[in-house]
Structure formats: C-alpha cells, structure tokens
Amino acid sequence: MPLICVCSPKGGVGKTTLTANLAYALARSGSKVLALDFDVQNALRLHFGVPLTDGRGYVAKAAESSDWSQFVLTAGGNIFVLPYGDATEEQRLTFEERLANDEHFLTRGLNTLLNYPGLIIVADFPPGPSAALKAMSRLADVHLVTLLADTASLSLLPQIENNRLTGEMLNRKAGHFFVVNQSDNRRQISRDVTTFLEQRLGNQLLGVLHRDESVAEANASQQSVFDFSPASAAAFDIELIAKRVAGILGVKIGDGTVHNSPRMSGF
C-alpha cells in the first residue's frame, strides 16, 4: 500500500492540482488510487467531480468513527476520494488535537484503507507545518514537496532542508523529493530559479511542470489534464513525474488508458 504525501512550505503553489493529477496518472495502469484531503479548504474533491454543494467528508465524524473508509467516494473507474468535508471550527480543532496527541488516531481511522490490497494513497496537506503532516510522516512512503519557479518558493527551501515542516526528518522510508511547478520559459526569473533548483536539488528534483493554460481550464471543468488535454505539455510533465514516483515505490503504471469523466457514487 504505497502512501504518497504532497506538501509545501507555502500556499498557492498548485499542490492540490498536482495531487489530483498525480492520482489520475498513477491510476492509468488500472491500480486503485485514493486521493485523501487533509486541507480544511476541502478543495481536492472538486478535481474529481464532487459538487461544490456536497459537504460529505471524514473530519466532522473522525473523532466518533474508528473507520474513515465509510466516507470514501468513488470518482468513477478506479479512482476514489476521501474529502475533508464540511466541519465546524470545533470539529476541526478536535481533529487536529487528536492528530497531535494520539499517535494511534490516524492509524485507526485509516486502517481499512492502509490494508486495502493494491490501493495507492495520494494525500494532500495544508501549506506549511500541520498536525496532519507530522502524523502522516510516520506512515508515508514518500513525500513530494511542491515549489513554484519563483523567488518566494526559493526563499523557503531552507524550511525543508532544516526539517521545519515537521520538526524532524520529513520521510524515513523512500525519502522526500521536489516538484517545481509553473516554470515559464518566457520569464527570465522563472528560468533562473528553475535552473538553480535543478542544480541545487539534483536527483531530489523529480520533475518540472511547465506553465500550461490547459491546467487551469481542466480545473474549471473539473477534469484531469489527461481528460481535458491529453497531448498538452502539462499532461506529459505529470506523466513523467508519476512514472518516476512509481519507480521509487515499485509501482507499475503508464498503459496509456484515459479515464472517463468522473461519476460520483458510494464506495
């Protein structure tokens, strides 16, 4: 059961979009993939066709339920999503307190999913340090840190290098790697930052996602970039990153299957 965590020291870097499209890419071989949302913004579900008015999720009931798999939605084909869901401030605080103080809370809630044969989990986290990221780091097989090709992201690189996201080593299994998002060859600063990160990170840089308007258009239509524009630069970049992640985890992907549009139903 490979578990992939997608995180970042800052917001607005395209982390949730990467999580969703990575889930689609990893599912192209026929493997079952679960997209898991730990971000209170509850935005990951929108990439899988869940209506904006659908407030279902696991956080509101997490303290009462020992099995969060009952809140999983299927997004059609072999892709599933576990939304954060609508939660009151009290429910959110209770959830985060349990994450921070009960070392078995996360394992109990995800136990069924963690033991589901062949399931790949791709988890999205809020930007910066969080109780969820720290708790999940004990279980994760690999972390993908998303950065933009800009000076703001570059200035935060020491936060990862100095273990400030969780207060300890980010991943003790396969390790942590980086993805540079929205690299724009038309802008000098973007080219310079991308080149610097390529040199600085070396083999820890899994890939560069070039700026591509089809990503925003795919998001607006609640589709993956593979469904919306399979021949786009973004689709190629994400497919390459997915193959590299799969190689690290020993997962076979990439038969070229294109998924149909998502359709929500029960798990």
PDB file of C-alpha atoms in Angstrom:
ATOM      1  CA  MET A   1       0.000   0.000   0.000  1.00  0.00           C
ATOM      2  CA  PRO A   2       2.132   2.945  -1.244  1.00  0.00           C
ATOM      3  CA  LEU A   3       1.358   6.218   0.562  1.00  0.00           C
ATOM      4  CA  ILE A   4       2.430   9.466  -1.108  1.00  0.00           C
ATOM      5  CA  CYS A   5       2.267  12.817   0.695  1.00  0.00           C
ATOM      6  CA  VAL A   6       2.137  16.045  -1.325  1.00  0.00           C
ATOM      7  CA  CYS A   7       3.116  19.074   0.748  1.00  0.00           C
ATOM      8  CA  SER A   8       4.678  22.535   0.519  1.00  0.00           C
ATOM      9  CA  PRO A   9       6.030  25.243   2.822  1.00  0.00           C
ATOM     10  CA  LYS A  10       3.696  27.798   1.176  1.00  0.00           C
ATOM     11  CA  GLY A  11       0.254  28.031  -0.348  1.00  0.00           C
ATOM     12  CA  GLY A  12      -0.718  28.831  -3.916  1.00  0.00           C
ATOM     13  CA  VAL A  13       1.874  26.555  -5.493  1.00  0.00           C
ATOM     14  CA  GLY A  14      -0.562  24.174  -7.225  1.00  0.00           C
ATOM     15  CA  LYS A  15      -0.143  21.428  -4.645  1.00  0.00           C
ATOM     16  CA  THR A  16      -3.775  20.254  -4.752  1.00  0.00           C
ATOM     17  CA  THR A  17      -3.855  20.266  -8.547  1.00  0.00           C
ATOM     18  CA  LEU A  18      -0.661  18.202  -8.591  1.00  0.00           C
ATOM     19  CA  THR A  19      -2.154  15.763  -6.061  1.00  0.00           C
ATOM     20  CA  ALA A  20      -5.259  15.250  -8.195  1.00  0.00           C
ATOM     21  CA  ASN A  21      -3.467  14.838 -11.498  1.00  0.00           C
ATOM     22  CA  LEU A  22      -0.842  12.593  -9.941  1.00  0.00           C
ATOM     23  CA  ALA A  23      -3.676  10.382  -8.695  1.00  0.00           C
ATOM     24  CA  TYR A  24      -5.103  10.217 -12.222  1.00  0.00           C
ATOM     25  CA  ALA A  25      -1.681   9.445 -13.702  1.00  0.00           C
ATOM     26  CA  LEU A  26      -0.988   6.669 -11.204  1.00  0.00           C
ATOM     27  CA  ALA A  27      -4.404   5.150 -11.926  1.00  0.00           C
ATOM     28  CA  ARG A  28      -3.783   4.861 -15.657  1.00  0.00           C
ATOM     29  CA  SER A  29      -2.369   1.353 -15.252  1.00  0.00           C
ATOM     30  CA  GLY A  30      -5.547   0.083 -13.597  1.00  0.00           C
ATOM     31  CA  SER A  31      -4.348   0.363  -9.999  1.00  0.00           C
ATOM     32  CA  LYS A  32      -6.842   1.692  -7.487  1.00  0.00           C
ATOM     33  CA  VAL A  33      -5.901   5.157  -6.217  1.00  0.00           C
ATOM     34  CA  LEU A  34      -7.329   7.126  -3.298  1.00  0.00           C
ATOM     35  CA  ALA A  35      -6.953  10.914  -3.145  1.00  0.00           C
ATOM     36  CA  LEU A  36      -7.012  11.900   0.544  1.00  0.00           C
ATOM     37  CA  ASP A  37      -7.583  15.503   1.662  1.00  0.00           C
ATOM     38  CA  PHE A  38      -6.135  16.879   4.912  1.00  0.00           C
ATOM     39  CA  ASP A  39      -6.660  20.535   3.957  1.00  0.00           C
ATOM     40  CA  VAL A  40      -9.516  22.451   5.603  1.00  0.00           C
ATOM     41  CA  GLN A  41     -10.156  24.220   2.283  1.00  0.00           C
ATOM     42  CA  ASN A  42     -11.738  20.932   1.124  1.00  0.00           C
ATOM     43  CA  ALA A  43     -10.768  21.645  -2.487  1.00  0.00           C
ATOM     44  CA  LEU A  44      -9.310  18.321  -3.598  1.00  0.00           C
ATOM     45  CA  ARG A  45     -12.782  16.798  -4.125  1.00  0.00           C
ATOM     46  CA  LEU A  46     -13.564  19.390  -6.822  1.00  0.00           C
ATOM     47  CA  HIS A  47     -10.951  17.835  -9.102  1.00  0.00           C
ATOM     48  CA  PHE A  48     -12.913  14.581  -9.041  1.00  0.00           C
ATOM     49  CA  GLY A  49     -16.365  15.805  -9.925  1.00  0.00           C
ATOM     50  CA  VAL A  50     -17.743  16.181  -6.400  1.00  0.00           C
ATOM     51  CA  PRO A  51     -20.290  19.026  -6.497  1.00  0.00           C
ATOM     52  CA  LEU A  52     -19.422  22.212  -4.635  1.00  0.00           C
ATOM     53  CA  THR A  53     -22.578  21.763  -2.546  1.00  0.00           C
ATOM     54  CA  ASP A  54     -21.600  18.243  -1.436  1.00  0.00           C
ATOM     55  CA  GLY A  55     -20.209  18.617   2.080  1.00  0.00           C
ATOM     56  CA  ARG A  56     -19.531  14.939   2.784  1.00  0.00           C
ATOM     57  CA  GLY A  57     -16.203  14.125   4.384  1.00  0.00           C
ATOM     58  CA  TYR A  58     -14.488  12.394   7.279  1.00  0.00           C
ATOM     59  CA  VAL A  59     -13.242  15.154   9.595  1.00  0.00           C
ATOM     60  CA  ALA A  60     -16.602  16.019  11.166  1.00  0.00           C
ATOM     61  CA  LYS A  61     -17.067  12.384  12.248  1.00  0.00           C
ATOM     62  CA  ALA A  62     -13.423  11.377  12.675  1.00  0.00           C
ATOM     63  CA  ALA A  63     -13.421  11.587  16.472  1.00  0.00           C
ATOM     64  CA  GLU A  64     -16.513   9.338  16.657  1.00  0.00           C
ATOM     65  CA  SER A  65     -15.645   6.823  13.936  1.00  0.00           C
ATOM     66  CA  SER A  66     -12.730   4.388  14.017  1.00  0.00           C
ATOM     67  CA  ASP A  67     -13.068   3.610  10.303  1.00  0.00           C
ATOM     68  CA  TRP A  68     -12.867   6.521   7.885  1.00  0.00           C
ATOM     69  CA  SER A  69     -13.271   4.296   4.814  1.00  0.00           C
ATOM     70  CA  GLN A  70     -17.051   4.691   5.152  1.00  0.00           C
ATOM     71  CA  PHE A  71     -16.663   8.311   3.992  1.00  0.00           C
ATOM     72  CA  VAL A  72     -14.809   7.422   0.775  1.00  0.00           C
ATOM     73  CA  LEU A  73     -16.472   8.418  -2.510  1.00  0.00           C
ATOM     74  CA  THR A  74     -15.737   6.858  -5.863  1.00  0.00           C
ATOM     75  CA  ALA A  75     -14.945   9.229  -8.696  1.00  0.00           C
ATOM     76  CA  GLY A  76     -15.512   6.717 -11.476  1.00  0.00           C
ATOM     77  CA  GLY A  77     -13.259   3.982 -12.752  1.00  0.00           C
ATOM     78  CA  ASN A  78     -10.612   3.058 -10.224  1.00  0.00           C
ATOM     79  CA  ILE A  79     -10.187   6.448  -8.550  1.00  0.00           C
ATOM     80  CA  PHE A  80     -11.551   7.268  -5.106  1.00  0.00           C
ATOM     81  CA  VAL A  81     -11.549  10.395  -2.972  1.00  0.00           C
ATOM     82  CA  LEU A  82     -11.772  10.909   0.782  1.00  0.00           C
ATOM     83  CA  PRO A  83     -12.815  14.564   1.193  1.00  0.00           C
ATOM     84  CA  TYR A  84     -12.026  16.682   4.231  1.00  0.00           C
ATOM     85  CA  GLY A  85     -15.698  17.686   4.160  1.00  0.00           C
ATOM     86  CA  ASP A  86     -17.624  20.436   5.873  1.00  0.00           C
ATOM     87  CA  ALA A  87     -16.555  20.752   9.500  1.00  0.00           C
ATOM     88  CA  THR A  88     -17.216  23.275  12.237  1.00  0.00           C
ATOM     89  CA  GLU A  89     -14.332  25.055  13.926  1.00  0.00           C
ATOM     90  CA  GLU A  90     -14.841  22.868  16.991  1.00  0.00           C
ATOM     91  CA  GLN A  91     -14.702  19.699  14.878  1.00  0.00           C
ATOM     92  CA  ARG A  92     -11.565  20.894  13.119  1.00  0.00           C
ATOM     93  CA  LEU A  93      -9.812  21.708  16.385  1.00  0.00           C
ATOM     94  CA  THR A  94     -10.819  18.367  17.890  1.00  0.00           C
ATOM     95  CA  PHE A  95      -9.492  16.563  14.830  1.00  0.00           C
ATOM     96  CA  GLU A  96      -6.157  18.389  14.929  1.00  0.00           C
ATOM     97  CA  GLU A  97      -5.829  17.882  18.687  1.00  0.00           C
ATOM     98  CA  ARG A  98      -6.325  14.138  18.270  1.00  0.00           C
ATOM     99  CA  LEU A  99      -3.788  14.067  15.437  1.00  0.00           C
ATOM    100  CA  ALA A 100      -1.231  15.861  17.572  1.00  0.00           C
ATOM    101  CA  ASN A 101      -1.736  13.954  20.832  1.00  0.00           C
ATOM    102  CA  ASP A 102      -2.921  10.448  19.955  1.00  0.00           C
ATOM    103  CA  GLU A 103      -0.240   8.623  17.981  1.00  0.00           C
ATOM    104  CA  HIS A 104      -2.692   5.861  17.016  1.00  0.00           C
ATOM    105  CA  PHE A 105      -5.566   8.130  15.925  1.00  0.00           C
ATOM    106  CA  LEU A 106      -4.518   8.325  12.279  1.00  0.00           C
ATOM    107  CA  THR A 107      -3.667   4.639  12.010  1.00  0.00           C
ATOM    108  CA  ARG A 108      -7.049   3.612  13.476  1.00  0.00           C
ATOM    109  CA  GLY A 109      -9.013   5.856  11.160  1.00  0.00           C
ATOM    110  CA  LEU A 110      -7.142   4.784   8.033  1.00  0.00           C
ATOM    111  CA  ASN A 111      -6.590   1.145   8.979  1.00  0.00           C
ATOM    112  CA  THR A 112      -9.036  -0.325   6.455  1.00  0.00           C
ATOM    113  CA  LEU A 113      -7.595   1.816   3.664  1.00  0.00           C
ATOM    114  CA  LEU A 114      -3.987   1.198   4.643  1.00  0.00           C
ATOM    115  CA  ASN A 115      -4.633  -2.534   4.383  1.00  0.00           C
ATOM    116  CA  TYR A 116      -6.690  -2.457   1.184  1.00  0.00           C
ATOM    117  CA  PRO A 117      -4.821  -4.678  -1.332  1.00  0.00           C
ATOM    118  CA  GLY A 118      -3.108  -2.730  -4.092  1.00  0.00           C
ATOM    119  CA  LEU A 119      -4.510   0.665  -3.119  1.00  0.00           C
ATOM    120  CA  ILE A 120      -2.261   3.686  -3.725  1.00  0.00           C
ATOM    121  CA  ILE A 121      -2.975   6.687  -1.488  1.00  0.00           C
ATOM    122  CA  VAL A 122      -2.026  10.222  -2.549  1.00  0.00           C
ATOM    123  CA  ALA A 123      -2.579  12.681   0.308  1.00  0.00           C
ATOM    124  CA  ASP A 124      -2.847  16.476   0.060  1.00  0.00           C
ATOM    125  CA  PHE A 125      -1.910  18.689   3.021  1.00  0.00           C
ATOM    126  CA  PRO A 126      -2.382  22.329   4.002  1.00  0.00           C
ATOM    127  CA  PRO A 127       0.640  24.560   3.331  1.00  0.00           C
ATOM    128  CA  GLY A 128       3.359  24.794   5.957  1.00  0.00           C
ATOM    129  CA  PRO A 129       3.633  22.755   9.151  1.00  0.00           C
ATOM    130  CA  SER A 130       0.496  20.916  10.297  1.00  0.00           C
ATOM    131  CA  ALA A 131      -0.523  18.234  12.755  1.00  0.00           C
ATOM    132  CA  ALA A 132      -1.712  16.076   9.861  1.00  0.00           C
ATOM    133  CA  LEU A 133       1.582  16.267   8.003  1.00  0.00           C
ATOM    134  CA  LYS A 134       3.565  15.379  11.106  1.00  0.00           C
ATOM    135  CA  ALA A 135       1.274  12.469  11.977  1.00  0.00           C
ATOM    136  CA  MET A 136       1.231  11.110   8.428  1.00  0.00           C
ATOM    137  CA  SER A 137       5.013  11.313   8.101  1.00  0.00           C
ATOM    138  CA  ARG A 138       5.250   8.236  10.327  1.00  0.00           C
ATOM    139  CA  LEU A 139       3.269   6.230   7.759  1.00  0.00           C
ATOM    140  CA  ALA A 140       4.255   7.774   4.424  1.00  0.00           C
ATOM    141  CA  ASP A 141       6.420   6.009   1.870  1.00  0.00           C
ATOM    142  CA  VAL A 142       7.480   9.189   0.089  1.00  0.00           C
ATOM    143  CA  HIS A 143       6.932  12.967   0.290  1.00  0.00           C
ATOM    144  CA  LEU A 144       6.658  15.269  -2.717  1.00  0.00           C
ATOM    145  CA  VAL A 145       7.380  18.907  -1.903  1.00  0.00           C
ATOM    146  CA  THR A 146       5.816  21.320  -4.393  1.00  0.00           C
ATOM    147  CA  LEU A 147       7.514  24.647  -5.160  1.00  0.00           C
ATOM    148  CA  LEU A 148       6.855  27.362  -7.714  1.00  0.00           C
ATOM    149  CA  ALA A 149       9.596  28.524 -10.041  1.00  0.00           C
ATOM    150  CA  ASP A 150       9.778  31.869  -8.222  1.00  0.00           C
ATOM    151  CA  THR A 151      11.915  33.593  -5.614  1.00  0.00           C
ATOM    152  CA  ALA A 152       9.285  33.235  -2.858  1.00  0.00           C
ATOM    153  CA  SER A 153       9.435  29.439  -3.041  1.00  0.00           C
ATOM    154  CA  LEU A 154      13.185  29.555  -3.361  1.00  0.00           C
ATOM    155  CA  SER A 155      13.476  31.531  -0.124  1.00  0.00           C
ATOM    156  CA  LEU A 156      11.552  28.802   1.728  1.00  0.00           C
ATOM    157  CA  LEU A 157      13.768  25.941   0.620  1.00  0.00           C
ATOM    158  CA  PRO A 158      15.704  26.053   3.943  1.00  0.00           C
ATOM    159  CA  GLN A 159      12.465  25.203   5.782  1.00  0.00           C
ATOM    160  CA  ILE A 160      12.522  21.783   4.183  1.00  0.00           C
ATOM    161  CA  GLU A 161      16.276  21.345   4.399  1.00  0.00           C
ATOM    162  CA  ASN A 162      16.234  22.214   8.116  1.00  0.00           C
ATOM    163  CA  ASN A 163      13.246  19.948   8.922  1.00  0.00           C
ATOM    164  CA  ARG A 164      10.916  22.835   9.828  1.00  0.00           C
ATOM    165  CA  LEU A 165       7.820  21.338   8.218  1.00  0.00           C
ATOM    166  CA  THR A 166       7.512  18.563  10.800  1.00  0.00           C
ATOM    167  CA  GLY A 167      10.335  19.224  13.251  1.00  0.00           C
ATOM    168  CA  GLU A 168      12.032  16.014  12.142  1.00  0.00           C
ATOM    169  CA  MET A 169      13.136  14.198   9.013  1.00  0.00           C
ATOM    170  CA  LEU A 170      10.310  14.539   6.506  1.00  0.00           C
ATOM    171  CA  ASN A 171      10.391  10.914   5.359  1.00  0.00           C
ATOM    172  CA  ARG A 172      12.274   7.920   6.747  1.00  0.00           C
ATOM    173  CA  LYS A 173      11.354   5.416   4.034  1.00  0.00           C
ATOM    174  CA  ALA A 174      11.886   6.296   0.357  1.00  0.00           C
ATOM    175  CA  GLY A 175      12.729   9.909   1.224  1.00  0.00           C
ATOM    176  CA  HIS A 176      11.421  13.282   0.065  1.00  0.00           C
ATOM    177  CA  PHE A 177      11.608  14.770  -3.401  1.00  0.00           C
ATOM    178  CA  PHE A 178      10.688  18.034  -5.113  1.00  0.00           C
ATOM    179  CA  VAL A 179       8.460  19.145  -7.971  1.00  0.00           C
ATOM    180  CA  VAL A 180       8.845  22.609  -9.485  1.00  0.00           C
ATOM    181  CA  ASN A 181       5.534  23.920 -10.774  1.00  0.00           C
ATOM    182  CA  GLN A 182       4.653  26.572 -13.377  1.00  0.00           C
ATOM    183  CA  SER A 183       8.119  27.020 -14.804  1.00  0.00           C
ATOM    184  CA  ASP A 184       7.731  29.672 -17.510  1.00  0.00           C
ATOM    185  CA  ASN A 185      10.399  29.774 -20.226  1.00  0.00           C
ATOM    186  CA  ARG A 186       9.151  33.212 -21.288  1.00  0.00           C
ATOM    187  CA  ARG A 187      10.244  34.810 -17.988  1.00  0.00           C
ATOM    188  CA  GLN A 188      13.909  35.223 -17.110  1.00  0.00           C
ATOM    189  CA  ILE A 189      13.401  34.922 -13.343  1.00  0.00           C
ATOM    190  CA  SER A 190      11.432  31.707 -13.784  1.00  0.00           C
ATOM    191  CA  ARG A 191      14.167  30.230 -15.984  1.00  0.00           C
ATOM    192  CA  ASP A 192      16.845  31.284 -13.491  1.00  0.00           C
ATOM    193  CA  VAL A 193      15.021  29.820 -10.465  1.00  0.00           C
ATOM    194  CA  THR A 194      14.327  26.571 -12.323  1.00  0.00           C
ATOM    195  CA  THR A 195      17.985  26.238 -13.302  1.00  0.00           C
ATOM    196  CA  PHE A 196      19.127  26.984  -9.747  1.00  0.00           C
ATOM    197  CA  LEU A 197      16.770  24.382  -8.272  1.00  0.00           C
ATOM    198  CA  GLU A 198      17.845  21.790 -10.838  1.00  0.00           C
ATOM    199  CA  GLN A 199      21.453  22.326  -9.779  1.00  0.00           C
ATOM    200  CA  ARG A 200      20.723  22.599  -6.047  1.00  0.00           C
ATOM    201  CA  LEU A 201      18.383  19.612  -5.734  1.00  0.00           C
ATOM    202  CA  GLY A 202      19.967  17.215  -8.212  1.00  0.00           C
ATOM    203  CA  ASN A 203      18.324  13.782  -8.065  1.00  0.00           C
ATOM    204  CA  GLN A 204      15.842  15.024  -5.459  1.00  0.00           C
ATOM    205  CA  LEU A 205      14.092  17.020  -8.175  1.00  0.00           C
ATOM    206  CA  LEU A 206      11.601  14.591  -9.706  1.00  0.00           C
ATOM    207  CA  GLY A 207      10.388  16.932 -12.391  1.00  0.00           C
ATOM    208  CA  VAL A 208       9.410  20.360 -13.630  1.00  0.00           C
ATOM    209  CA  LEU A 209       5.846  21.260 -14.601  1.00  0.00           C
ATOM    210  CA  HIS A 210       5.864  23.913 -17.281  1.00  0.00           C
ATOM    211  CA  ARG A 211       3.253  26.650 -17.223  1.00  0.00           C
ATOM    212  CA  ASP A 212       0.281  25.435 -19.254  1.00  0.00           C
ATOM    213  CA  GLU A 213      -3.123  27.127 -19.507  1.00  0.00           C
ATOM    214  CA  SER A 214      -4.787  23.762 -20.059  1.00  0.00           C
ATOM    215  CA  VAL A 215      -4.297  23.011 -16.349  1.00  0.00           C
ATOM    216  CA  ALA A 216      -6.473  25.943 -15.255  1.00  0.00           C
ATOM    217  CA  GLU A 217      -9.031  25.094 -17.937  1.00  0.00           C
ATOM    218  CA  ALA A 218      -9.120  21.453 -16.840  1.00  0.00           C
ATOM    219  CA  ASN A 219      -9.638  22.573 -13.223  1.00  0.00           C
ATOM    220  CA  ALA A 220     -12.527  24.805 -14.261  1.00  0.00           C
ATOM    221  CA  SER A 221     -14.227  21.872 -15.943  1.00  0.00           C
ATOM    222  CA  GLN A 222     -13.493  19.521 -13.006  1.00  0.00           C
ATOM    223  CA  GLN A 223     -11.434  17.231 -15.194  1.00  0.00           C
ATOM    224  CA  SER A 224      -7.937  15.831 -15.078  1.00  0.00           C
ATOM    225  CA  VAL A 225      -5.484  17.338 -17.525  1.00  0.00           C
ATOM    226  CA  PHE A 226      -5.327  13.880 -19.166  1.00  0.00           C
ATOM    227  CA  ASP A 227      -9.054  14.006 -19.948  1.00  0.00           C
ATOM    228  CA  PHE A 228      -9.097  17.669 -20.917  1.00  0.00           C
ATOM    229  CA  SER A 229      -5.909  17.894 -22.958  1.00  0.00           C
ATOM    230  CA  PRO A 230      -4.023  14.580 -23.150  1.00  0.00           C
ATOM    231  CA  ALA A 231      -1.439  15.955 -25.612  1.00  0.00           C
ATOM    232  CA  SER A 232      -0.596  19.017 -23.502  1.00  0.00           C
ATOM    233  CA  ALA A 233       2.803  19.803 -22.021  1.00  0.00           C
ATOM    234  CA  ALA A 234       1.301  19.532 -18.520  1.00  0.00           C
ATOM    235  CA  ALA A 235      -0.013  16.015 -19.199  1.00  0.00           C
ATOM    236  CA  PHE A 236       3.439  14.969 -20.406  1.00  0.00           C
ATOM    237  CA  ASP A 237       5.175  16.536 -17.388  1.00  0.00           C
ATOM    238  CA  ILE A 238       2.817  14.943 -14.845  1.00  0.00           C
ATOM    239  CA  GLU A 239       3.019  11.550 -16.547  1.00  0.00           C
ATOM    240  CA  LEU A 240       6.809  11.704 -16.314  1.00  0.00           C
ATOM    241  CA  ILE A 241       6.704  12.642 -12.619  1.00  0.00           C
ATOM    242  CA  ALA A 242       4.201   9.843 -11.946  1.00  0.00           C
ATOM    243  CA  LYS A 243       6.482   7.323 -13.627  1.00  0.00           C
ATOM    244  CA  ARG A 244       9.398   8.470 -11.501  1.00  0.00           C
ATOM    245  CA  VAL A 245       7.314   8.227  -8.323  1.00  0.00           C
ATOM    246  CA  ALA A 246       6.170   4.777  -9.384  1.00  0.00           C
ATOM    247  CA  GLY A 247       9.762   3.757  -9.967  1.00  0.00           C
ATOM    248  CA  ILE A 248      10.721   4.842  -6.454  1.00  0.00           C
ATOM    249  CA  LEU A 249       7.810   2.896  -4.976  1.00  0.00           C
ATOM    250  CA  GLY A 250       7.984  -0.105  -7.283  1.00  0.00           C
ATOM    251  CA  VAL A 251       4.541   0.537  -8.771  1.00  0.00           C
ATOM    252  CA  LYS A 252       3.814  -0.250 -12.439  1.00  0.00           C
ATOM    253  CA  ILE A 253       1.963   2.493 -14.326  1.00  0.00           C
ATOM    254  CA  GLY A 254       1.504   4.000 -17.732  1.00  0.00           C
ATOM    255  CA  ASP A 255      -0.512   1.839 -20.129  1.00  0.00           C
ATOM    256  CA  GLY A 256      -1.954   4.963 -21.753  1.00  0.00           C
ATOM    257  CA  THR A 257      -5.520   4.349 -20.586  1.00  0.00           C
ATOM    258  CA  VAL A 258      -7.578   7.529 -20.468  1.00  0.00           C
ATOM    259  CA  HIS A 259     -10.277   7.614 -17.775  1.00  0.00           C
ATOM    260  CA  ASN A 260     -13.837   8.613 -18.458  1.00  0.00           C
ATOM    261  CA  SER A 261     -15.288  11.681 -16.812  1.00  0.00           C
ATOM    262  CA  PRO A 262     -15.855  11.222 -13.071  1.00  0.00           C
ATOM    263  CA  ARG A 263     -19.205   9.995 -11.793  1.00  0.00           C
ATOM    264  CA  MET A 264     -19.872  10.015  -8.058  1.00  0.00           C
ATOM    265  CA  SER A 265     -21.332   7.051  -6.220  1.00  0.00           C
ATOM    266  CA  GLY A 266     -20.867   5.163  -2.949  1.00  0.00           C
ATOM    267  CA  PHE A 267     -17.647   3.398  -2.005  1.00  0.00           C
TER     268      PHE A 267
END
